[in-house]
CSV table of C-alpha atoms in Angstrom, one decimal:
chain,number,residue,atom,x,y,z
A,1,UNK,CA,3.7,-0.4,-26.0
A,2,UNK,CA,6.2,1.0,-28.3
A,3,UNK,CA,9.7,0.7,-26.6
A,4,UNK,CA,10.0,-2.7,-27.1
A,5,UNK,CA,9.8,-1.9,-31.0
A,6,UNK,CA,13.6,-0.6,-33.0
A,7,UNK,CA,13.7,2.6,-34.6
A,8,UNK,CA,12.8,1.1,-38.3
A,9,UNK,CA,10.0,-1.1,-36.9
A,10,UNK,CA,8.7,1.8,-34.8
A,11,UNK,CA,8.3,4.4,-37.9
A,12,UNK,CA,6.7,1.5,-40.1
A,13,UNK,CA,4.1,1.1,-37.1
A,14,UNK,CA,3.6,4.8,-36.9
A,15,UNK,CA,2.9,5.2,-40.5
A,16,UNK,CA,0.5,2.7,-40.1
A,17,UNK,CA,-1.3,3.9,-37.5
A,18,UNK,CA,-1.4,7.3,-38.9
A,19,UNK,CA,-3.5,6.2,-42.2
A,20,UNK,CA,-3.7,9.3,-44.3
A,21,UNK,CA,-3.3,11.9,-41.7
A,22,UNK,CA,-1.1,14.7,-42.3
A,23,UNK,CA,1.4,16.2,-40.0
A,24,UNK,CA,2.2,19.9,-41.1
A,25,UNK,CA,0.7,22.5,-42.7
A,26,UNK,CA,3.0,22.5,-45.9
A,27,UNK,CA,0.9,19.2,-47.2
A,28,UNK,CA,-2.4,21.3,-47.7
A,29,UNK,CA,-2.5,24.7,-46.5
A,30,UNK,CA,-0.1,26.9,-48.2
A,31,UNK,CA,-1.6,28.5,-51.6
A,32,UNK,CA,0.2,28.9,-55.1
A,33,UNK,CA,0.2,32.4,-54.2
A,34,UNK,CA,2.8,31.2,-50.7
A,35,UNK,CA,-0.7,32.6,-48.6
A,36,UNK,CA,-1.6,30.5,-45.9
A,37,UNK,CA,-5.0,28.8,-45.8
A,38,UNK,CA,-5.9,27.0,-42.8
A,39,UNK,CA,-7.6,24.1,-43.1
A,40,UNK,CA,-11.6,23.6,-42.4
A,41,UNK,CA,-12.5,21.7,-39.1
A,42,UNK,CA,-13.7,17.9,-39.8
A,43,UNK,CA,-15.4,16.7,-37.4
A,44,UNK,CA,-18.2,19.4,-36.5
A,45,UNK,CA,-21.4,17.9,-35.3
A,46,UNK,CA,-22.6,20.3,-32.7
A,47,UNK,CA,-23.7,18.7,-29.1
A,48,UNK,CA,-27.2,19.1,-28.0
A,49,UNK,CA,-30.6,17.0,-27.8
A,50,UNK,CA,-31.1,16.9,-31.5
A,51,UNK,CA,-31.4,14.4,-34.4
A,52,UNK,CA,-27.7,13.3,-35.3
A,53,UNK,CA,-26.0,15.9,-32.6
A,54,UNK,CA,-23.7,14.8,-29.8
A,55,UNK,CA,-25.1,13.8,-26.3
A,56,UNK,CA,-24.4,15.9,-23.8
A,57,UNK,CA,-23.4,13.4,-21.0
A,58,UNK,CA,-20.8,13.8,-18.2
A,59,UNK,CA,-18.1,11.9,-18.3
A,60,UNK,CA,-18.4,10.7,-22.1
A,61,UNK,CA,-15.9,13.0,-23.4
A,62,UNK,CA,-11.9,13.6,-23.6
A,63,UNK,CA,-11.0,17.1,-24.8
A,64,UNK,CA,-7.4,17.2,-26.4
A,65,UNK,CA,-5.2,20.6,-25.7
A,66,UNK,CA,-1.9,21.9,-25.3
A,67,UNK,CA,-1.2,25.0,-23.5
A,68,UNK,CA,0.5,26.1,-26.6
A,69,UNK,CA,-2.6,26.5,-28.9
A,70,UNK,CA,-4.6,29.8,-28.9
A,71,UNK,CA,-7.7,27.7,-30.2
A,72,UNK,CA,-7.3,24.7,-27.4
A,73,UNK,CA,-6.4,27.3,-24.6
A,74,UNK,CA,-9.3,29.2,-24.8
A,75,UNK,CA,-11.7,25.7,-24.5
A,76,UNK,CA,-10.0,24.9,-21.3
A,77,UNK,CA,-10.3,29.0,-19.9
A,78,UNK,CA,-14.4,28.5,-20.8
A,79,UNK,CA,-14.2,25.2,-19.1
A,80,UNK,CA,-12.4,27.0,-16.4
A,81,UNK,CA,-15.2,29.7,-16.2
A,82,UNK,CA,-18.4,27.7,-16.4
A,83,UNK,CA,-17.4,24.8,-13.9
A,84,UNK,CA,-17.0,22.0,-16.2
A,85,UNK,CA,-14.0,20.0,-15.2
A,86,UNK,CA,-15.5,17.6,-13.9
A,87,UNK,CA,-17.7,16.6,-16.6
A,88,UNK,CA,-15.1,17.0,-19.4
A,89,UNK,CA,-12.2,14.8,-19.1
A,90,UNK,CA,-9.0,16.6,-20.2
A,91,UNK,CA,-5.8,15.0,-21.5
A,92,UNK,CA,-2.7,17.0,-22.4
A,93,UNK,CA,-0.3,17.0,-25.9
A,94,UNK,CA,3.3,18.5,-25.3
A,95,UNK,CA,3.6,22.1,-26.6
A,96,UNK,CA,6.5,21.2,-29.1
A,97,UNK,CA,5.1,19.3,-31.9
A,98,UNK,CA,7.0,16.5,-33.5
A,99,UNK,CA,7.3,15.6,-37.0
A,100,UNK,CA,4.6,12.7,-36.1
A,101,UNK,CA,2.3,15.6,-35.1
A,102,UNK,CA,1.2,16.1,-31.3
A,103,UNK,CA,2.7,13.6,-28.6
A,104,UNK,CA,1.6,12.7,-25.5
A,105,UNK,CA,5.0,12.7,-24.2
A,106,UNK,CA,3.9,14.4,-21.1
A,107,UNK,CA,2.1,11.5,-19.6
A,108,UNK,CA,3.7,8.4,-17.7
A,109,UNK,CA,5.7,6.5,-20.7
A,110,UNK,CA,4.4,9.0,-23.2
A,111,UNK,CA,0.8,7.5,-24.2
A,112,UNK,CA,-2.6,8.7,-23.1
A,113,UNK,CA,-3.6,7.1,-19.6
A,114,UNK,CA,-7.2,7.3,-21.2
A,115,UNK,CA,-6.9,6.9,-25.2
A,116,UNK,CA,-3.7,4.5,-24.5
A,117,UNK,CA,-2.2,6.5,-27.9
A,118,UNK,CA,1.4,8.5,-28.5
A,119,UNK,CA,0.4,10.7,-31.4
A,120,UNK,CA,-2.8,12.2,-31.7
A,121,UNK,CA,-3.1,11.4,-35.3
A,122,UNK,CA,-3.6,8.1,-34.0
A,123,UNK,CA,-7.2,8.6,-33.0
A,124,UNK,CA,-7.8,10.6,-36.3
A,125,UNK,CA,-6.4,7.7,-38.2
A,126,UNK,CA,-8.7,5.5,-36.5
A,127,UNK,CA,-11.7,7.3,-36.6
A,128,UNK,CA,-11.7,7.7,-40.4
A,129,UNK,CA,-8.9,6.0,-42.2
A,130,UNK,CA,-9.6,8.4,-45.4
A,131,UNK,CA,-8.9,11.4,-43.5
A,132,UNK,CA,-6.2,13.6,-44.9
A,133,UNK,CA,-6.3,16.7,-43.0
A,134,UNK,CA,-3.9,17.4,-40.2
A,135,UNK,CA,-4.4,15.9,-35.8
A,136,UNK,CA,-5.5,19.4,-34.0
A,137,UNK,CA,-6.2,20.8,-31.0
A,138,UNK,CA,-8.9,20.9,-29.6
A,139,UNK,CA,-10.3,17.7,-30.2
A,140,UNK,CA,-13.1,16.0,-28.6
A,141,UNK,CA,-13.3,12.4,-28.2
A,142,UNK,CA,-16.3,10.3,-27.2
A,143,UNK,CA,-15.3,7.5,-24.6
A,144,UNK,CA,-17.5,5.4,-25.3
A,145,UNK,CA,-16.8,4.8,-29.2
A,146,UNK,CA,-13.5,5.9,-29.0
A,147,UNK,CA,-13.7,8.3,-32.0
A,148,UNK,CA,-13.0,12.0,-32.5
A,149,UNK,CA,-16.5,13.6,-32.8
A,150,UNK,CA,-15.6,17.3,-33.1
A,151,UNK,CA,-12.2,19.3,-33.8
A,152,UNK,CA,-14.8,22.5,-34.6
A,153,UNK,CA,-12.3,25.3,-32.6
A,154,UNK,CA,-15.1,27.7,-34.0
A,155,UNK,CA,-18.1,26.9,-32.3
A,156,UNK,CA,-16.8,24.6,-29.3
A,157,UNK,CA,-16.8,27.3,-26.9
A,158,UNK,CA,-20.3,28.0,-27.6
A,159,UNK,CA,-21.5,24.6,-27.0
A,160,UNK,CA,-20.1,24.5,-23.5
A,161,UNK,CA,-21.5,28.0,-23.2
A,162,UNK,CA,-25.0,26.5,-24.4
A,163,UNK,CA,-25.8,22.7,-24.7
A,164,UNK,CA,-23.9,22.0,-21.5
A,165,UNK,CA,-25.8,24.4,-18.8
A,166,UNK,CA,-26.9,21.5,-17.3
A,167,UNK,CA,-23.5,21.2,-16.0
A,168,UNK,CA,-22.5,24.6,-15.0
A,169,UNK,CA,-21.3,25.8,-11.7
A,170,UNK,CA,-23.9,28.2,-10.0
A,171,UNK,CA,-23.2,31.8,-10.4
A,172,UNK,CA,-21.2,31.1,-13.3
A,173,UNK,CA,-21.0,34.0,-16.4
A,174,UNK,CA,-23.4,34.0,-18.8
A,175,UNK,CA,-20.4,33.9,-21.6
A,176,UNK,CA,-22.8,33.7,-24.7
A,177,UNK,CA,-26.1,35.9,-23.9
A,178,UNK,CA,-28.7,35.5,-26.1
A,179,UNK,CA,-29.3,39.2,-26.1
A,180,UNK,CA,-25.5,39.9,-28.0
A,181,UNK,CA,-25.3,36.4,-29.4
A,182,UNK,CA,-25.2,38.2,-33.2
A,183,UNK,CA,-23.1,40.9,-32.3
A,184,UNK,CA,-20.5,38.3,-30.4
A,185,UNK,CA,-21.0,35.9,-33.8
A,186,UNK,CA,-20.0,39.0,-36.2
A,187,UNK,CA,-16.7,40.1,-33.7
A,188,UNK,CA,-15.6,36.7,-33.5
A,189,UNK,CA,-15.7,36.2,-37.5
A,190,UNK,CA,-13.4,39.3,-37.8
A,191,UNK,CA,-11.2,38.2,-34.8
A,192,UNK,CA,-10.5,34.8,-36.1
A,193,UNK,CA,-10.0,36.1,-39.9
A,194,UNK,CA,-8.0,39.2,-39.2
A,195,UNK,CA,-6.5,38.4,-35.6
A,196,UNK,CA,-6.5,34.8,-34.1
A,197,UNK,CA,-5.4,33.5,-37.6
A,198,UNK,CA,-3.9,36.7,-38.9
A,199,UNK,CA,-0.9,36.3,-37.1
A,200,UNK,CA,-0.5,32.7,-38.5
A,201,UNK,CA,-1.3,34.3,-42.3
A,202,UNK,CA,1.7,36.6,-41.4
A,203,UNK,CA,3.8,34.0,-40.1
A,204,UNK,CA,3.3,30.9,-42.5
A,205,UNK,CA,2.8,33.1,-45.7
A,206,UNK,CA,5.6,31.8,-47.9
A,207,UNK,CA,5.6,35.1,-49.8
A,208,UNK,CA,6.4,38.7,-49.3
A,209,UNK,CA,3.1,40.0,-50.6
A,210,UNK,CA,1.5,37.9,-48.8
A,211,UNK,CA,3.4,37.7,-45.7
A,212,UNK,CA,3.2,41.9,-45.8
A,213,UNK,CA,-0.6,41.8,-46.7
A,214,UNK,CA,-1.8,39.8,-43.7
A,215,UNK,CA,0.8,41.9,-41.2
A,216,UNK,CA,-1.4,45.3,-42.4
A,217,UNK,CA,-4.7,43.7,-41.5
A,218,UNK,CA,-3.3,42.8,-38.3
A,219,UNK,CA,-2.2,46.0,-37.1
A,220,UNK,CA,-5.3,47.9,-38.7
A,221,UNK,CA,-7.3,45.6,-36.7
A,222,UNK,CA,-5.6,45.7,-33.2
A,223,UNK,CA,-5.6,49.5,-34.0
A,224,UNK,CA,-9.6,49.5,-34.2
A,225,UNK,CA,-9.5,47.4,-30.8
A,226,UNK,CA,-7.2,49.3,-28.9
A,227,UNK,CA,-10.1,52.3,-30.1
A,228,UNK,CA,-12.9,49.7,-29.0
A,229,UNK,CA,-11.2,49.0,-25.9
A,230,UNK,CA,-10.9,52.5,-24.4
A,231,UNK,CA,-15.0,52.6,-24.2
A,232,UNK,CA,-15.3,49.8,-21.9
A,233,UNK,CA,-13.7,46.6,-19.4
A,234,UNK,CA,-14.2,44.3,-22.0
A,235,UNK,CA,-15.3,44.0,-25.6
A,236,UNK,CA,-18.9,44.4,-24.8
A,237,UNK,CA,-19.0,46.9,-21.8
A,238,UNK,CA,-18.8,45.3,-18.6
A,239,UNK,CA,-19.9,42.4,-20.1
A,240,UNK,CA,-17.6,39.3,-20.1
A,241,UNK,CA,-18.1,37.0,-23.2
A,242,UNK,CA,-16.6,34.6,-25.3
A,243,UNK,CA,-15.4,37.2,-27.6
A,244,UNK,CA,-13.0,38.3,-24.8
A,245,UNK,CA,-11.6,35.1,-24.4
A,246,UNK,CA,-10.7,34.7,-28.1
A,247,UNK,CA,-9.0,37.7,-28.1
A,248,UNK,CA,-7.3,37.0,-25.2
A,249,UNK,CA,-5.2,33.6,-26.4
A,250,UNK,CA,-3.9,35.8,-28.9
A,251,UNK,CA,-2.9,38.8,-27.2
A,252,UNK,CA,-1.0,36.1,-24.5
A,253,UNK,CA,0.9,34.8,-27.3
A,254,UNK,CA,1.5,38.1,-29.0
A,255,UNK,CA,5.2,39.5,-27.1
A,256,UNK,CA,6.2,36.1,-25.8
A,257,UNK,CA,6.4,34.6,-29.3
A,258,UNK,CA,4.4,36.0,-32.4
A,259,UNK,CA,6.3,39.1,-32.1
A,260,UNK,CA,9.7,37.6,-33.6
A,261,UNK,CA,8.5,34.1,-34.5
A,262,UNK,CA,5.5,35.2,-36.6
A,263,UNK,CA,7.5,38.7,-38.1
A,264,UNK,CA,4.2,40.6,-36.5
A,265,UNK,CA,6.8,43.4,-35.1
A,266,UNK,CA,5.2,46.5,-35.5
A,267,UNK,CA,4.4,46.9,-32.4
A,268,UNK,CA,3.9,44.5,-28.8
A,269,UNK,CA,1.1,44.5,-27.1
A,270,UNK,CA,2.6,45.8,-23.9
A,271,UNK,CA,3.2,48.8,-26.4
A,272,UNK,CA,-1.1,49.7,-26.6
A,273,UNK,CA,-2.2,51.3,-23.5
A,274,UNK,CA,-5.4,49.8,-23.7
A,275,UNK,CA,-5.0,46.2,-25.1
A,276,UNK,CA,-2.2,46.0,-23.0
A,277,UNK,CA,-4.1,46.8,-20.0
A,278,UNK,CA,-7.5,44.9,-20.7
A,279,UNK,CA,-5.1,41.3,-21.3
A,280,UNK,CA,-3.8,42.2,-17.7
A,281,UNK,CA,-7.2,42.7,-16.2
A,282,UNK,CA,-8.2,39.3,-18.0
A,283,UNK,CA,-4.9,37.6,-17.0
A,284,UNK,CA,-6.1,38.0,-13.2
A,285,UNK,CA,-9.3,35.9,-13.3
A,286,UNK,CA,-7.9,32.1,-12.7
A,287,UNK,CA,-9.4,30.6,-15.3
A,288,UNK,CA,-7.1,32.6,-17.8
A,289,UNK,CA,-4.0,32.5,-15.7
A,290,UNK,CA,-4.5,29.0,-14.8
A,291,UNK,CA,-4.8,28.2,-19.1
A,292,UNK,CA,-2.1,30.5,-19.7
A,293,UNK,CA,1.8,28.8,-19.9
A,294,UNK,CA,3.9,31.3,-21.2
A,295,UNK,CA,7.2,28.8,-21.2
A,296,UNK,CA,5.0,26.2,-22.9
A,297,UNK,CA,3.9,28.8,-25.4
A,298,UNK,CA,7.6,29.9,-26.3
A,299,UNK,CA,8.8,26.4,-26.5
A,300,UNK,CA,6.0,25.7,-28.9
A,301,UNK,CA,6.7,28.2,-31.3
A,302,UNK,CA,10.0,28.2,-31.4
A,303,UNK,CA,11.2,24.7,-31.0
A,304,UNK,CA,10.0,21.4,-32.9
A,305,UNK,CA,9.1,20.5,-36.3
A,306,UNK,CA,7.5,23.9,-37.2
A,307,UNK,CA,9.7,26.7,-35.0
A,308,UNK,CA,12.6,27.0,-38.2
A,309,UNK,CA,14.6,26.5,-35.2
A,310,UNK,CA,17.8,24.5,-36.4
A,311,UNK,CA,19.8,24.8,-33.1
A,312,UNK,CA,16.8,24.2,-31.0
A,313,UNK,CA,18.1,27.8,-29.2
A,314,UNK,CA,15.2,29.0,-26.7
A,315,UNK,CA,14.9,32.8,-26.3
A,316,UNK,CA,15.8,33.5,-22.2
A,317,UNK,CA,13.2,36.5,-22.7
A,318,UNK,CA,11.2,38.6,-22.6
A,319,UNK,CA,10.3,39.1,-18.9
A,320,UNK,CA,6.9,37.8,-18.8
A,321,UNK,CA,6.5,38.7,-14.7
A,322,UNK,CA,5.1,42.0,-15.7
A,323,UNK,CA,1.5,40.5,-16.1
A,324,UNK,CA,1.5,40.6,-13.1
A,325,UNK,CA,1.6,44.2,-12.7
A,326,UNK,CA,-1.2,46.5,-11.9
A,327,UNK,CA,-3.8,47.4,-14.8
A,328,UNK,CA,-5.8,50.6,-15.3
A,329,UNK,CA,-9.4,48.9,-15.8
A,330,UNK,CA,-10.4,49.5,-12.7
A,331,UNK,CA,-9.9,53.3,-12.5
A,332,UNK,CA,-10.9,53.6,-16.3
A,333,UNK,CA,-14.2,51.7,-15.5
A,334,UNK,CA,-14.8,50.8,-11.7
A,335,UNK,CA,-14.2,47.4,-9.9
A,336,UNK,CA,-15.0,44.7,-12.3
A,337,UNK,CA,-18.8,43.6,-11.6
């Protein structure tokens, strides 16, 4: 589809294609103050059986990650958990994003065998031409239109938690119990403000003040989780929930790469006896260590259009076999229920 095409020809089409889209975070999302402000999700309409919302059918809808993304990792760990592969199709971006945003270069002659498209900004483009926001991931696209319906990171999770029991797995968590569900929606505010995206507020501020105000709220926070976290297995008891597996994609990402590539240096989390303990007890259940590519995750970060990488020189470490190693849970706690 493209090869045949020379280089001039080929960016012309891309631009094309690509409408309005942007492909980095400098065109939007950097204050006057050099703070990073992420931009708001687009395409939000929640599934369910309401006016206007998104049908839950089996076999409608493509979800969009890449092992590299904390916010698209932890869609495909809840997939994972509730038994949904086989109703959600799943197609895969390279971790290393390009300068034309995120490339299916991964797949047979590097387009989507489903979407038939290189760039994700493609299908964005396409969807609405006026769109000026950057491609992420996740992003949900329904099959039958052929249009991006949600990119809403924020409350995906919940909808496959929710709207699509009707295609869980027997015996399957309950990941979102009614019972906490306003506890779970206050922890995973704070998480997503002062962890999730607070190593990003640290790592794409473009000023000292700003770059050294998000590092404190960091650390202050993992401080008051590594406290939380020595009262129970998870963040709610012996209770798994979605909360834990937002926490999760950021500790996973923390010593491998945010460390050094995000100046979040303080302190690793193999340094906190208990967050480093609870991320191995997590990193044993397949759903997380199936979702979790460390190699993808370093390559991400640190090469590509965004790792301020001129060399394109990979870090050899750090030793990432010790999540393998024994955890403590189970003697803190008892065997996981």
């Amino acid at each position: 589809m493209y090869s045949n095409l020379g280089e001039k020809e080929e960016n012309m089409a891309i631009e094309e294609r690509f409408g309005k889209v942007a492909t980095t975070e400098d065109t939007h999302e950097v204050s006057e103050t050099g703070a990073f402000v992420r931009q708001d999700n687009h395409f939000v309409t929640p599934f369910g059986e309401g006016e206007g919302e998104l049908p839950v059918e089996a076999g409608r809808y493509r979800l969009i990650w890449t092992p590299l993304c904390p916010w698209a990792t932890r869609q495909v760990i809840a997939l994972k958990l509730l038994g949904l592969e086989d109703a959600i199709s799943v197609g895969k971006v390279s971790p290393v994003r390009t300068e034309n945003g995120w490339e299916f270069s991964l797949d047979e002659g590097g387009v989507d065998p489903v979407l038939k498209i290189r760039y994700l900004p493609e299908i964005y483009a396409a969807t609405d031409p006026e769109y000026e926001g950057r491609a992420t991931v996740p992003t949900v696209v329904d099959l039958k239109t052929r249009k991006v319906v949600n990119n809403d990171y924020h409350r995906l999770t919940n909808y496959w938690e929710t709207a699509w029991k009707p295609f869980h797995k027997p015996g399957v968590p309950d990941l979102y119990p009614e019972d906490l569900r306003t506890e779970i929606d206050e922890l995973n505010v704070i998480l997503f403000h002062e962890v999730n995206n607070g190593v990003y507020k640290a790592g794409f501020a473009q000023s000292q003040k700003e770059y050294e105000a998000a590092y404190d709220v960091l650390f202050q926070r993992l401080d008051w989780l590594e406290e939380r976290l020595s009262k129970g297995r998870y963040l709610f008891g012996d209770r798994l929930t979605d909360s834990d597996i937002r926490l999760y994609v950021t500790l996973a990402r923390f010593d491998v790469a945010y460390y050094f590539s995000h100046k979040t240096n303080r302190n690793r989390i193999a340094d906190f006896d208990n967050l480093w303990n609870y991320a191995k007890d997590l990193y044993t259940i397949p759903a997380f260590k199936e979702a979790t590519d460390f190699d993808s995750i370093k390559r991400g970060y640190l090469l590509g259009s965004h790792g301020h990488n001129p060399y394109n020189i990979l870090p050899l470490g750090p030793d990432v076999s010790i999540w393998d190693e024994p955890n403590n849970r189970d003697e803190k706690f008892g065997k996981r229920i």
